[in-house]
CSV table of C-alpha atoms in Angstrom, one decimal:
chain,number,residue,atom,x,y,z
A,10,GLU,CA,10.4,163.4,156.6
A,11,ASP,CA,6.5,162.7,155.7
A,12,PHE,CA,7.7,161.7,152.1
A,13,ASP,CA,11.5,160.2,152.4
A,14,ASN,CA,13.1,163.0,152.2
A,15,ILE,CA,12.1,163.3,148.6
A,16,THR,CA,12.1,167.0,147.5
A,17,LYS,CA,11.6,167.0,143.4
A,18,LEU,CA,9.7,164.5,141.1
A,19,SER,CA,9.8,164.0,137.3
A,20,VAL,CA,6.6,164.1,135.6
A,21,PRO,CA,5.9,163.5,131.8
A,22,THR,CA,5.2,166.6,130.0
A,23,ASP,CA,2.0,165.3,128.4
A,24,ASN,CA,0.1,165.2,132.0
A,25,ILE,CA,1.3,169.0,132.7
A,26,TRP,CA,1.0,172.6,130.7
A,27,VAL,CA,4.1,173.7,129.0
A,28,PRO,CA,4.7,177.2,127.7
A,29,ASP,CA,6.1,176.7,124.3
A,30,ILE,CA,8.7,179.7,124.8
A,31,LEU,CA,11.4,179.8,121.8
A,32,ILE,CA,13.5,182.3,119.3
A,33,ASN,CA,11.9,180.2,116.8
A,34,GLU,CA,14.4,182.1,114.1
A,35,PHE,CA,17.7,180.9,115.6
A,36,VAL,CA,16.9,177.1,116.8
A,37,ASP,CA,17.3,174.4,114.7
A,38,VAL,CA,14.1,172.5,116.1
A,39,GLY,CA,14.9,169.0,114.0
A,40,LYS,CA,18.3,168.7,115.4
A,41,SER,CA,17.5,169.5,119.1
A,42,PRO,CA,16.2,166.1,121.2
A,43,SER,CA,12.9,166.4,122.6
A,44,ILE,CA,12.8,165.4,126.6
A,45,PRO,CA,9.7,163.8,127.8
A,46,TYR,CA,10.1,164.6,131.6
A,47,VAL,CA,9.7,168.3,133.7
A,48,TYR,CA,10.7,168.6,137.4
A,49,VAL,CA,8.5,169.5,139.8
A,50,GLY,CA,10.0,170.5,143.0
A,51,HIS,CA,8.6,170.2,146.6
A,52,HIS,CA,8.2,174.0,146.7
A,53,GLY,CA,6.0,174.0,143.3
A,54,GLU,CA,9.2,175.4,140.9
A,55,VAL,CA,8.9,173.6,137.8
A,56,GLN,CA,12.3,172.8,135.7
A,57,ASN,CA,11.7,172.0,132.1
A,58,TYR,CA,15.3,171.6,130.8
A,59,LYS,CA,15.3,171.6,126.7
A,60,PRO,CA,18.8,171.3,124.9
A,61,LEU,CA,18.9,173.1,122.1
A,62,GLN,CA,21.1,173.8,119.3
A,63,VAL,CA,21.4,176.9,118.2
A,64,MET,CA,22.5,178.6,114.6
A,65,THR,CA,24.3,181.6,114.5
A,66,ALA,CA,26.7,183.8,112.5
A,67,CYS,CA,28.9,186.4,113.5
A,68,SER,CA,31.4,188.6,111.1
A,69,LEU,CA,35.0,188.1,111.4
A,70,ASP,CA,38.0,190.5,110.8
A,71,ILE,CA,40.8,188.5,109.8
A,72,TYR,CA,43.2,191.1,108.7
A,73,ASN,CA,45.4,190.7,111.6
A,74,PHE,CA,45.5,186.6,111.9
A,75,PRO,CA,46.7,184.9,113.7
A,76,PHE,CA,47.7,187.5,115.9
A,77,ASP,CA,43.7,189.2,116.6
A,78,VAL,CA,41.2,188.2,118.9
A,79,GLN,CA,37.6,188.2,117.9
A,80,ASN,CA,34.7,188.3,120.1
A,81,CYS,CA,30.9,187.0,118.7
A,82,SER,CA,28.2,188.1,121.1
A,83,LEU,CA,24.7,185.9,121.5
């Protein structure tokens, strides 16, 4: 009511501390776009969305192809 029902603000990431938490061995940083904003909620939560391109490999058993089922867990 005091703030026109605004519940979230976008803040440039350069203005606040943002932890650098990534599993670098699987992330292709050069192909992951940077997002210049984080979102700060009215209760203090900070949402930091980072689209990442993750590279992984799975070994496949194709002996029964095309009548097989393959699972690749991350």
